[in-house]
Amino acid sequence: MVIDSHAHLQSVDFDADRAEVLERSREAGVIAIINVGYDLPSSEAALELAQSYQHIYATAGIQPHYAAETTQQDLERLRTLLAQPKVVALGEIGLDYYHDRSPRPLQQELFRIQLRLAHELQLPVVIHSREAQEDTVRILREEAQGLRGVMHAFSGDWAYAEQCLDIGFFISLAGPVTFPKALELHEVARRVPLDRLLIETDCPYLSPHPFRGRRNEPTRVTLVARRIAELRGIAEEHVAQATTANTRALFDLSGLSV
Ligand code: NI
């Protein structure tokens, strides 16, 4: 039994066969899925799916890409969404200096605003950070004291992972940990304390080996668990149990009946 702690099932990539994808994931032992929003429409769509399926939960948040166009009205809509039952976290939010689709000062401002909102609403946060390690850590140190959170689809070395752990956040590993040449991620997978580790697909993106480049789906979170277990030299079951317990604790999935 595993939980996919980060998926985007509302994506158009699943429009043709969403029900079958979900059926496959249930058969593979995926007992819950956190379906993540990245702007207002995708957050609303995530909530709609969560309302249709008992084992799906939603998050709502605005990614840094949209920092330049986000208005006060959008933030009010976000606040309304975050108050809905089954919305379990604020995210994904953060900094993206790889795509740089909004000016960096505006990305940082939107990141801070949403972290403060998470404090106010007492919600955990899902962090997206690409090529922005230094600023991400700095802003989290300044704004995230006492917040629960996860570094989603963690990419970086052990030194960066240690900084994130030091802030008190979880580390979530996705498909790239299965890539043969991802040596930095392999080290992170070996060293992260088991009680601070989450697993995810980030589907439809980041398909694990040997499906790299193809559409990803929640079923394949089991491949992430298996690779981490191999790297640590422990049973896959052990990784599954720990990450399931961690995900339930982080997002307070008390309504989950399994
Ligand atoms: Ni994502």
CSV table of C-alpha atoms in Angstrom, one decimal, residues 125-244:
chain,number,residue,atom,x,y,z
A,125,VAL,CA,2.8,23.7,2.0
A,126,VAL,CA,4.0,21.9,-1.2
A,127,ILE,CA,7.2,23.5,-2.5
A,128,HIS,CA,8.2,23.7,-6.1
A,129,SER,CA,11.8,24.9,-6.5
A,130,ARG,CA,13.9,24.7,-9.6
A,131,GLU,CA,17.5,26.1,-9.8
A,132,ALA,CA,16.6,28.4,-6.9
A,133,GLN,CA,18.0,26.5,-3.9
A,134,GLU,CA,19.6,29.5,-2.1
A,135,ASP,CA,16.6,31.8,-2.3
A,136,THR,CA,14.2,28.9,-1.5
A,137,VAL,CA,16.1,28.1,1.7
A,138,ARG,CA,16.4,31.7,2.7
A,139,ILE,CA,12.7,32.5,2.2
A,140,LEU,CA,11.7,29.3,4.0
A,141,ARG,CA,13.9,30.1,6.9
A,142,GLU,CA,12.3,33.6,7.1
A,143,GLU,CA,8.7,32.6,6.5
A,144,ALA,CA,8.1,28.9,7.3
A,145,GLN,CA,9.0,28.7,11.0
A,146,GLY,CA,6.5,26.3,12.4
A,147,LEU,CA,4.9,25.4,9.1
A,148,ARG,CA,4.8,21.8,7.9
A,149,GLY,CA,5.8,21.2,4.3
A,150,VAL,CA,7.4,19.1,1.6
A,151,MET,CA,10.0,19.7,-1.1
A,152,HIS,CA,8.2,18.2,-4.0
A,153,ALA,CA,10.1,16.2,-6.7
A,154,PHE,CA,13.3,17.0,-4.8
A,155,SER,CA,16.2,17.7,-7.1
A,156,GLY,CA,19.6,18.6,-5.7
A,157,ASP,CA,22.4,17.2,-3.6
A,158,TRP,CA,22.6,15.9,-0.1
A,159,ALA,CA,23.8,19.3,1.3
A,160,TYR,CA,20.6,21.0,0.0
A,161,ALA,CA,18.5,18.1,1.3
A,162,GLU,CA,20.0,18.6,4.7
A,163,GLN,CA,19.1,22.3,4.6
A,164,CYS,CA,15.5,21.4,3.8
A,165,LEU,CA,15.4,18.8,6.6
A,166,ASP,CA,16.8,21.4,8.9
A,167,ILE,CA,13.9,23.7,8.2
A,168,GLY,CA,11.7,20.7,9.3
A,169,PHE,CA,10.3,19.8,5.8
A,170,PHE,CA,9.9,16.4,4.2
A,171,ILE,CA,11.7,15.4,1.1
A,172,SER,CA,9.6,13.9,-1.7
A,173,LEU,CA,11.3,11.8,-4.3
A,174,ALA,CA,9.9,11.2,-7.8
A,175,GLY,CA,10.8,9.3,-11.0
A,176,PRO,CA,14.2,10.8,-11.4
A,177,VAL,CA,15.6,8.8,-8.5
A,178,THR,CA,15.2,5.7,-10.7
A,179,PHE,CA,17.5,7.1,-13.4
A,180,PRO,CA,20.8,5.2,-13.6
A,181,LYS,CA,22.9,8.4,-13.7
A,182,ALA,CA,21.1,10.3,-10.9
A,183,LEU,CA,23.9,9.8,-8.4
A,184,GLU,CA,23.1,12.9,-6.3
A,185,LEU,CA,19.5,11.7,-5.9
A,186,HIS,CA,20.7,8.2,-5.1
A,187,GLU,CA,22.7,9.6,-2.2
A,188,VAL,CA,19.7,11.6,-1.0
A,189,ALA,CA,17.5,8.5,-1.2
A,190,ARG,CA,20.1,6.6,1.0
A,191,ARG,CA,20.5,9.3,3.6
A,192,VAL,CA,17.1,11.0,4.2
A,193,PRO,CA,15.7,9.7,7.5
A,194,LEU,CA,12.9,7.3,6.7
A,195,ASP,CA,10.5,9.3,8.8
A,196,ARG,CA,11.1,12.4,6.6
A,197,LEU,CA,10.6,10.8,3.2
A,198,LEU,CA,7.7,11.0,0.8
A,199,ILE,CA,7.2,9.5,-2.7
A,200,GLU,CA,5.3,10.8,-5.6
A,201,THR,CA,4.9,10.6,-9.4
A,202,ASP,CA,4.3,14.3,-10.4
A,203,CYS,CA,2.3,12.6,-13.2
A,204,PRO,CA,1.9,13.2,-16.1
A,205,TYR,CA,5.5,14.3,-15.8
A,206,LEU,CA,8.7,12.6,-14.6
A,207,SER,CA,8.0,9.0,-15.5
A,208,PRO,CA,10.4,6.6,-13.8
A,209,HIS,CA,12.8,4.3,-15.6
A,210,PRO,CA,12.1,2.4,-17.9
A,211,PHE,CA,9.2,4.6,-18.9
A,212,ARG,CA,11.2,7.9,-19.0
A,213,GLY,CA,9.7,10.4,-21.5
A,214,ARG,CA,6.3,8.7,-21.6
A,215,ARG,CA,3.2,9.8,-19.7
A,216,ASN,CA,3.4,9.0,-16.0
A,217,GLU,CA,0.6,7.8,-13.8
A,218,PRO,CA,0.1,7.0,-10.1
A,219,THR,CA,0.7,3.3,-10.5
A,220,ARG,CA,4.3,4.0,-11.1
A,221,VAL,CA,4.9,5.4,-7.6
A,222,THR,CA,5.6,1.8,-6.8
A,223,LEU,CA,8.7,2.0,-9.0
A,224,VAL,CA,10.0,4.9,-7.0
A,225,ALA,CA,9.4,3.0,-3.7
A,226,ARG,CA,11.2,0.0,-5.1
A,227,ARG,CA,14.3,1.9,-6.3
A,228,ILE,CA,14.6,3.7,-2.9
A,229,ALA,CA,14.3,0.3,-1.1
A,230,GLU,CA,17.1,-1.1,-3.3
A,231,LEU,CA,19.3,1.9,-2.7
A,232,ARG,CA,18.8,1.7,1.0
A,233,GLY,CA,19.1,-2.1,1.1
A,234,ILE,CA,15.7,-2.5,2.8
A,235,ALA,CA,12.4,-4.1,1.9
A,236,GLU,CA,10.1,-2.2,-0.4
A,237,GLU,CA,7.3,-2.8,2.1
A,238,HIS,CA,9.3,-0.8,4.6
A,239,VAL,CA,9.6,2.2,2.3
A,240,ALA,CA,5.9,1.9,1.5
A,241,GLN,CA,4.8,1.8,5.1
A,242,ALA,CA,7.0,4.7,6.2
A,243,THR,CA,6.1,7.0,3.3
A,244,THR,CA,2.4,6.2,3.7
